[in-house]
JSON list of C-alpha atoms in Angstrom, two decimals:
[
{"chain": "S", "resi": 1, "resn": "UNK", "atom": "CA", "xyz": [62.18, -175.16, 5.88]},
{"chain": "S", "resi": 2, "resn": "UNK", "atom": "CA", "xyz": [63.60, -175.04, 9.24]},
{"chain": "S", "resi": 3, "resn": "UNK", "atom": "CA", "xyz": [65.57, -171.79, 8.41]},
{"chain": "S", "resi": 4, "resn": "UNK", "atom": "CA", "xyz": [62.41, -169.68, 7.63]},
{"chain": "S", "resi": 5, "resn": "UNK", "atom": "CA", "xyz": [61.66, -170.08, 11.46]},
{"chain": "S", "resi": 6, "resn": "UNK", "atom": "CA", "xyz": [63.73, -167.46, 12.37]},
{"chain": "S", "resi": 7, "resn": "UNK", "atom": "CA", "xyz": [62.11, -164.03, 12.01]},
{"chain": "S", "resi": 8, "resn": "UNK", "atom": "CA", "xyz": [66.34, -162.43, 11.74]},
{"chain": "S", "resi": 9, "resn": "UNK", "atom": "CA", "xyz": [66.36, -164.64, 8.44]},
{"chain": "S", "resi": 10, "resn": "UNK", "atom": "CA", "xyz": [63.38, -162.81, 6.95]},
{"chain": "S", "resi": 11, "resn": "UNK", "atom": "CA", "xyz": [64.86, -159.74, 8.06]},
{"chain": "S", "resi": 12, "resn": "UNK", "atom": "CA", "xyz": [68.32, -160.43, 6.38]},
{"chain": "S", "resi": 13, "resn": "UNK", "atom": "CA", "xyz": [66.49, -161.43, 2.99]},
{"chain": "S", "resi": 14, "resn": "UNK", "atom": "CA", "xyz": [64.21, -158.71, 2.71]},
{"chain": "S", "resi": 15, "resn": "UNK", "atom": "CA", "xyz": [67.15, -156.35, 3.69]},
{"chain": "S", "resi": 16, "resn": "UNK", "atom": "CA", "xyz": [69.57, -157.60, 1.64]},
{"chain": "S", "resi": 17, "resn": "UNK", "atom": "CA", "xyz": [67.41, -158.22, -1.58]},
{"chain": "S", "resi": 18, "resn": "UNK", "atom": "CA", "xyz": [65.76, -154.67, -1.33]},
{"chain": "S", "resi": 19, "resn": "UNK", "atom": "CA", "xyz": [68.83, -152.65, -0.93]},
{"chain": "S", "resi": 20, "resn": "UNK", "atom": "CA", "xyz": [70.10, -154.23, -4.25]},
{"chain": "S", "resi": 21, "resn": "UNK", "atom": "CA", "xyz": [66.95, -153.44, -6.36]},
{"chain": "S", "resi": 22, "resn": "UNK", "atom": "CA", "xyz": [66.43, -149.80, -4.41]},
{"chain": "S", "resi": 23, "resn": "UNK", "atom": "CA", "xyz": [70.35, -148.98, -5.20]},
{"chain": "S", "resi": 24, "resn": "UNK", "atom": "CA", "xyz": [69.79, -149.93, -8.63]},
{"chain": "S", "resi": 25, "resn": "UNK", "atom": "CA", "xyz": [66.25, -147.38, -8.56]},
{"chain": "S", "resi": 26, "resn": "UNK", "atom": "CA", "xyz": [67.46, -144.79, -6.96]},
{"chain": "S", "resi": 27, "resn": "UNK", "atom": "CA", "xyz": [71.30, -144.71, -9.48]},
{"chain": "S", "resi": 28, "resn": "UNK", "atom": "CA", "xyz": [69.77, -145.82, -12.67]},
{"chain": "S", "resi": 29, "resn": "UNK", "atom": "CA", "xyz": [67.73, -143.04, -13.37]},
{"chain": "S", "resi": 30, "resn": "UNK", "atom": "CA", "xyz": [69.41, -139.99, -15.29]},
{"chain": "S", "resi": 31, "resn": "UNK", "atom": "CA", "xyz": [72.06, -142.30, -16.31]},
{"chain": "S", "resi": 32, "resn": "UNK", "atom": "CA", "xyz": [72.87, -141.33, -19.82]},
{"chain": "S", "resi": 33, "resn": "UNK", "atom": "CA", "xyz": [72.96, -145.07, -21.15]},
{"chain": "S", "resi": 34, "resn": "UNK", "atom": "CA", "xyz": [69.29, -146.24, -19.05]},
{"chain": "S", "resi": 35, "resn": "UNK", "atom": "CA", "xyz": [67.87, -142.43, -20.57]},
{"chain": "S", "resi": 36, "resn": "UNK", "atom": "CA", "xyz": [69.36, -143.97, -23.78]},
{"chain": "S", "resi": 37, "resn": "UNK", "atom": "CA", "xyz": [67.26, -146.87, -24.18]},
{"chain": "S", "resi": 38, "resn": "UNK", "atom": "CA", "xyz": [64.50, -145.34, -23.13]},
{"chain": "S", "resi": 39, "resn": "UNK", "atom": "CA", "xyz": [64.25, -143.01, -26.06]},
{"chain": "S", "resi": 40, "resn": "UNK", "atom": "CA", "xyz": [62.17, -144.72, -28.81]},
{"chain": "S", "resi": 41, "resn": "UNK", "atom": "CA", "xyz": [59.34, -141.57, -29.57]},
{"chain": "S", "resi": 42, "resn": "UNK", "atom": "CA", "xyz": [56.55, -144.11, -28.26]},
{"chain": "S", "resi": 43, "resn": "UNK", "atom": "CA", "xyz": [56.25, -146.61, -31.06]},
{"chain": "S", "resi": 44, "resn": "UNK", "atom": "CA", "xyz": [54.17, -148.86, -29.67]},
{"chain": "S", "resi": 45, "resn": "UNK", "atom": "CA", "xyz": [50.53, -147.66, -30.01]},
{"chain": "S", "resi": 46, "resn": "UNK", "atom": "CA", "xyz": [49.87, -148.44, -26.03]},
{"chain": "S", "resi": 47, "resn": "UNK", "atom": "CA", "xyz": [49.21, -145.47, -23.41]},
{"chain": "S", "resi": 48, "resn": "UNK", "atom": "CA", "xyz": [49.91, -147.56, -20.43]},
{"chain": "S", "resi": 49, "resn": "UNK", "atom": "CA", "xyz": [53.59, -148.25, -22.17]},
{"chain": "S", "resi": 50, "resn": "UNK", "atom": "CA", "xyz": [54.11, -145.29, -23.41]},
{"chain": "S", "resi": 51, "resn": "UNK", "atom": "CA", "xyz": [53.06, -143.31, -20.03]},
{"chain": "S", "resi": 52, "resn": "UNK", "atom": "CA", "xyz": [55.45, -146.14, -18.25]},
{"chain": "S", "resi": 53, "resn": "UNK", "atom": "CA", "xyz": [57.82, -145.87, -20.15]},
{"chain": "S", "resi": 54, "resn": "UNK", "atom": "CA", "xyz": [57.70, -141.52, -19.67]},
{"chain": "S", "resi": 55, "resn": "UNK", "atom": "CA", "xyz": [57.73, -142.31, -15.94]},
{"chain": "S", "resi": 56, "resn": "UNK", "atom": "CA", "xyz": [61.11, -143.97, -16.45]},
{"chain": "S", "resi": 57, "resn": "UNK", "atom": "CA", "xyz": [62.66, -141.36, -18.56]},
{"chain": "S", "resi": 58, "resn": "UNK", "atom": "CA", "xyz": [61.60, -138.93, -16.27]},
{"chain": "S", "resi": 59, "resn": "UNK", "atom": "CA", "xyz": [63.60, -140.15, -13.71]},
{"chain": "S", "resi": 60, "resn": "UNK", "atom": "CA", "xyz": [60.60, -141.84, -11.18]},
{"chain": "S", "resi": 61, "resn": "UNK", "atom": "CA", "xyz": [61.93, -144.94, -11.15]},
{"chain": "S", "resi": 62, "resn": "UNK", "atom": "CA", "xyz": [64.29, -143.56, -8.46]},
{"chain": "S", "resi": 63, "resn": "UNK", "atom": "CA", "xyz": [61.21, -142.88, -5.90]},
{"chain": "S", "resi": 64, "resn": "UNK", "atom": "CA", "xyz": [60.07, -146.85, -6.28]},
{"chain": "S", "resi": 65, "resn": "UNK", "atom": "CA", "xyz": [63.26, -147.78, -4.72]},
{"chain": "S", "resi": 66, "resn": "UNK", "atom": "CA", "xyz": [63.27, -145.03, -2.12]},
{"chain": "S", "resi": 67, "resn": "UNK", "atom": "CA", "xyz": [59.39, -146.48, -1.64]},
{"chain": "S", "resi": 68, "resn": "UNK", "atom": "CA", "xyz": [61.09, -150.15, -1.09]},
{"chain": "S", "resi": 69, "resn": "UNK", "atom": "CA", "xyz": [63.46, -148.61, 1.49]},
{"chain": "S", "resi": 70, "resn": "UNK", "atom": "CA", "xyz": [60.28, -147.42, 3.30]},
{"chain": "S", "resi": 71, "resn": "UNK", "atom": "CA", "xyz": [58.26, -150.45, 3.06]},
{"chain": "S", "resi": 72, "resn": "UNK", "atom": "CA", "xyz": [61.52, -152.53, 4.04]},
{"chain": "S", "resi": 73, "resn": "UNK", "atom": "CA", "xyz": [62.67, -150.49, 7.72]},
{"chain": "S", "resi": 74, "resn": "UNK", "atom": "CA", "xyz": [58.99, -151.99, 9.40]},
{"chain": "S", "resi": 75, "resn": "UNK", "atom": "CA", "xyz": [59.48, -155.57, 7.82]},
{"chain": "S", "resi": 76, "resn": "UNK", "atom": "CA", "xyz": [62.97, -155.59, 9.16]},
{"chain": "S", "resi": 77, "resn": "UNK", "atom": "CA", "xyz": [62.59, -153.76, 12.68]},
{"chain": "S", "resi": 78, "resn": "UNK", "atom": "CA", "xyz": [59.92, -155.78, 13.27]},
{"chain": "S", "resi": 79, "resn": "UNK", "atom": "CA", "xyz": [61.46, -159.00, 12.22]},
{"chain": "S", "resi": 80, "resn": "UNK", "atom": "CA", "xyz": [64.57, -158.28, 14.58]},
{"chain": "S", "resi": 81, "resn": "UNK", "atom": "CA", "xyz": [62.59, -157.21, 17.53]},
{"chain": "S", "resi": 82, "resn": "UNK", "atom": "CA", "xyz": [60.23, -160.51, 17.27]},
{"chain": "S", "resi": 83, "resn": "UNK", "atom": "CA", "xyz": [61.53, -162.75, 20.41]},
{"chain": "S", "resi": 84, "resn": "UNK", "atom": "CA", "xyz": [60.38, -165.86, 19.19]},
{"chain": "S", "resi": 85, "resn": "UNK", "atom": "CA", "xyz": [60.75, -168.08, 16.54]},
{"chain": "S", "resi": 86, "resn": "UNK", "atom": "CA", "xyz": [57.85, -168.56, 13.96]},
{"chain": "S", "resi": 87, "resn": "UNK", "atom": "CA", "xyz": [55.96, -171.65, 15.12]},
{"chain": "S", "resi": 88, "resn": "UNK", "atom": "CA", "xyz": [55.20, -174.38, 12.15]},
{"chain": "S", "resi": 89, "resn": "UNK", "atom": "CA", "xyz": [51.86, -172.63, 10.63]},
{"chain": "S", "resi": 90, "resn": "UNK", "atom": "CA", "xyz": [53.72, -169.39, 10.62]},
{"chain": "S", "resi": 91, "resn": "UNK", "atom": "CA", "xyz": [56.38, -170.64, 8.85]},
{"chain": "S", "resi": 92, "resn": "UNK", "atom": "CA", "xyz": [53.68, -172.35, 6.45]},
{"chain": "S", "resi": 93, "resn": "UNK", "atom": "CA", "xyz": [52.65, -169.06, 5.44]},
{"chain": "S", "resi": 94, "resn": "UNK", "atom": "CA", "xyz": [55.58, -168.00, 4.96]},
{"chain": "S", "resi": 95, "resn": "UNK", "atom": "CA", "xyz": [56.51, -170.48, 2.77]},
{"chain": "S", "resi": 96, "resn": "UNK", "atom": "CA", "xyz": [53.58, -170.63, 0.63]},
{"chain": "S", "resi": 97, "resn": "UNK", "atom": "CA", "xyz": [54.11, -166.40, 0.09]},
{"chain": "S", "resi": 98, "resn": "UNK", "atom": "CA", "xyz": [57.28, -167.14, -1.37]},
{"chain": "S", "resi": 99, "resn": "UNK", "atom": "CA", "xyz": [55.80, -169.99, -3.18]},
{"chain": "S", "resi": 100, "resn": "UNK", "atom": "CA", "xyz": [53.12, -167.55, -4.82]},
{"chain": "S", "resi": 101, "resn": "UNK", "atom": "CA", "xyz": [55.51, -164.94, -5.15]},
{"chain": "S", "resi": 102, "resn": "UNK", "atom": "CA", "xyz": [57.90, -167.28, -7.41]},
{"chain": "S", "resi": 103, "resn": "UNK", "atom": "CA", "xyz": [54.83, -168.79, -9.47]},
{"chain": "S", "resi": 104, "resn": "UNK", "atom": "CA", "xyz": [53.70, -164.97, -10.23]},
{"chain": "S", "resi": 105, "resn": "UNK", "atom": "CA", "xyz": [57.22, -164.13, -11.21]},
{"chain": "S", "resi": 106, "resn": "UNK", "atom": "CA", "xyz": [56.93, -167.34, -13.44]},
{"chain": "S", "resi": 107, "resn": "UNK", "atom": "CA", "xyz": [53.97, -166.07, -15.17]},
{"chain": "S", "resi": 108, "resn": "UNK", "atom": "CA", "xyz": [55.07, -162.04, -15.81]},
{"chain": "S", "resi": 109, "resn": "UNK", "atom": "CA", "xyz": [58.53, -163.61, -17.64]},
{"chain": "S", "resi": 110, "resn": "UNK", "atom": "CA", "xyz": [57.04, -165.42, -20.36]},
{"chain": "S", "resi": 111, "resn": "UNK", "atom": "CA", "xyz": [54.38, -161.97, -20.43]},
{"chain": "S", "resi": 112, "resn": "UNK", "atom": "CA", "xyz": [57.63, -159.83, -20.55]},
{"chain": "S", "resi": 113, "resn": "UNK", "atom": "CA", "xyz": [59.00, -161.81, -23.09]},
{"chain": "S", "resi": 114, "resn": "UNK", "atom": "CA", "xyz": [56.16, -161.44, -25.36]},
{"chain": "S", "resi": 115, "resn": "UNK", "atom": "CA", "xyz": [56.31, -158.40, -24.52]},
{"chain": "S", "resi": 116, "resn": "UNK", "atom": "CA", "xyz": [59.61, -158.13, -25.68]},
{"chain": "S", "resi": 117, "resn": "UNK", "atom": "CA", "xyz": [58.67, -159.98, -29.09]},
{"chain": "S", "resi": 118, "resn": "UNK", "atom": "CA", "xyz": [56.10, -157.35, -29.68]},
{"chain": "S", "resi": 119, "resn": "UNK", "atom": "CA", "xyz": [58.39, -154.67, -29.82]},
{"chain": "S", "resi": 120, "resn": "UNK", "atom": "CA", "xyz": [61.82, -154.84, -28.57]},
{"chain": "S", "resi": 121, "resn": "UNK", "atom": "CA", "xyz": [62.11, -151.23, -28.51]},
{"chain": "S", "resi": 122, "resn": "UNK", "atom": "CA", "xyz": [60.42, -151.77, -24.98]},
{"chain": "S", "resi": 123, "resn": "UNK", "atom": "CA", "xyz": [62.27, -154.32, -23.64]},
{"chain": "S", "resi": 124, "resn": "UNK", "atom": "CA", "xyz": [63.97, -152.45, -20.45]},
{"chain": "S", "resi": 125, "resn": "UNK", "atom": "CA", "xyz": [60.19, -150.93, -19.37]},
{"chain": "S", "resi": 126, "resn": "UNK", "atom": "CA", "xyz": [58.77, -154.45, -20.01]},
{"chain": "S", "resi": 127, "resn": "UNK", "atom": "CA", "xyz": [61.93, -155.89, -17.09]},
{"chain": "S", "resi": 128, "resn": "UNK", "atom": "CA", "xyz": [61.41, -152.82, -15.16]},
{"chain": "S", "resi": 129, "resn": "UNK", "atom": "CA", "xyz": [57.98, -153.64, -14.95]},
{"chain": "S", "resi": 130, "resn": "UNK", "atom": "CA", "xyz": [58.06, -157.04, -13.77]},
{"chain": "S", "resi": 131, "resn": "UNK", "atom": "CA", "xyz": [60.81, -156.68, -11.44]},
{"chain": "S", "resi": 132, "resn": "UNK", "atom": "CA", "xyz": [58.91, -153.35, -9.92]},
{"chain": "S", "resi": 133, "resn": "UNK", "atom": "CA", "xyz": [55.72, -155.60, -9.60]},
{"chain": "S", "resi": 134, "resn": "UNK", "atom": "CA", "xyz": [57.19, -159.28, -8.55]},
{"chain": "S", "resi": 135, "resn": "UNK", "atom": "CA", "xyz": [59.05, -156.72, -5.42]},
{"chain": "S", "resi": 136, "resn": "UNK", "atom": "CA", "xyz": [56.72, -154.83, -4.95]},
{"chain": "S", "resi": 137, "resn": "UNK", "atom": "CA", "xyz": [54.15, -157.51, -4.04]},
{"chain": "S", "resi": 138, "resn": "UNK", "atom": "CA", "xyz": [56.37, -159.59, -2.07]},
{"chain": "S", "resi": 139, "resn": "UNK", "atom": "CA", "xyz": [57.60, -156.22, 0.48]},
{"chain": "S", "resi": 140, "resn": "UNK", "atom": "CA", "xyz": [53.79, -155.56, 0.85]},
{"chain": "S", "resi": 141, "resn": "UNK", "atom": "CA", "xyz": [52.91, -159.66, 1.33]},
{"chain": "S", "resi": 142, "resn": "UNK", "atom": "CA", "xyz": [55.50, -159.52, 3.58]},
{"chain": "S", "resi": 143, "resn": "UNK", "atom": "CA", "xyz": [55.01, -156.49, 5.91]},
{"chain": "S", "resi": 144, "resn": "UNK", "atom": "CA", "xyz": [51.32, -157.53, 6.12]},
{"chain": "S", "resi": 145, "resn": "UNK", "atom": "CA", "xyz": [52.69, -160.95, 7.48]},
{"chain": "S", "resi": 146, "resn": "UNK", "atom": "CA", "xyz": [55.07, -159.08, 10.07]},
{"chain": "S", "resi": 147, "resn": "UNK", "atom": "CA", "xyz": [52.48, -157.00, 11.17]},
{"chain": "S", "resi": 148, "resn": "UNK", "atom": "CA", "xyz": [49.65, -159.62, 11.38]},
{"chain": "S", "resi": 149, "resn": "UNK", "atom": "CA", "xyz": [52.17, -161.76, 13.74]},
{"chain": "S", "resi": 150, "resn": "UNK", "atom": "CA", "xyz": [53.56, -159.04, 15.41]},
{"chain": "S", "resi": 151, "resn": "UNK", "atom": "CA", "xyz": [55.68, -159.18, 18.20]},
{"chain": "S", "resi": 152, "resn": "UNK", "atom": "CA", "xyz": [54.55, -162.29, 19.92]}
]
C-alpha cells in the first residue's frame, strides 16, 4: 500500500483512532448508565472477571485512555518529524503489524462472544477487554516501530 509510505499517514491514524477510544475511557467511567451495567454482585465464579470487572466500576478505565494519550504523543511526534518516506521493507512491516493486529482482533471476538454466551451479565467487561487489548497492542507495536526507524 503506497499510502502507508508516508510516516504523516501513520501519524493521522494513530491520532485519530486513539483520541476516539481515550475520549470514550476517560468520559465513560462514573457514567451512571456504564456504572449500571457493571453492577451484577460478581456472578461469574472467575477472579480475573470479577477483579476486571471492579477495575471498571471503580472508575480505572479512565487512566487506560489517558495511558493511550501517552503512548500516542511519541508515535505521532515522531511520525511528523520523520523527513522521509518509509522505503518498501518499512512499509512491509508496517503492513504485516496491521495484518497481525486485525487477525488477533479476529481471534478475541469470537473469545468475547463466548464470553458473552457464558454469562451475559459480563458482556461490556468482555468488549472492554478486547478493545483495551487489540489497542493496546497495536500503540505499543507501533511506537516500537517509530522508534526502531527513527528519524532517518
Amino acid at each position: 500500500m503506497k499510502i502507508l509510505r508516508n510516516p504523516k499517514v501513520n501519524a493521522a491514524v494513530i491520532f485519530i483512532l486513539t483520541a476516539v477510544y481515550a475520549s470514550v475511557f476517560i468520559i465513560t467511567p462514573g457514567h451512571i448508565e456504564f456504572e449500571r451495567l457493571l453492577t451484577h454482585a460478581a456472578t461469574l465464579n472467575s477472579a480475573f472477571w470479577n477483579a476486571w470487572s471492579a477495575f471498571l466500576t471503580q472508575g480505572n478505565l479512565q487512566y487506560i485512555g489517558y495511558a493511550y494519550l501517552v503512548l500516542a504523543i511519541p508515535i505521532v511526534i515522531l511520525s511528523l518529524i520523520r523527513k522521509k518516506n518509509y522505503d518498501e521493507y518499512q512499509t512491509g512491516i508496517l503492513e504485516k503489524g496491521f495484518l497481525v493486529s486485525g487477525i488477533v482482533t479476529a481471534c478475541l471476538f469470537p473469545a468475547a462472544l463466548l464470553l458473552v454466551f457464558s454469562d451475559p451479565n459480563y458482556a461490556v467487561e468482555a468488549l472492554t477487554l478486547l478493545v483495551v487489548v487489540h489497542w493496546s497492542t497495536v500503540l505499543i507495536a507501533d511506537l516500537a516501530y517509530v522508534i526502531k526507524r527513527g528519524m532517518g
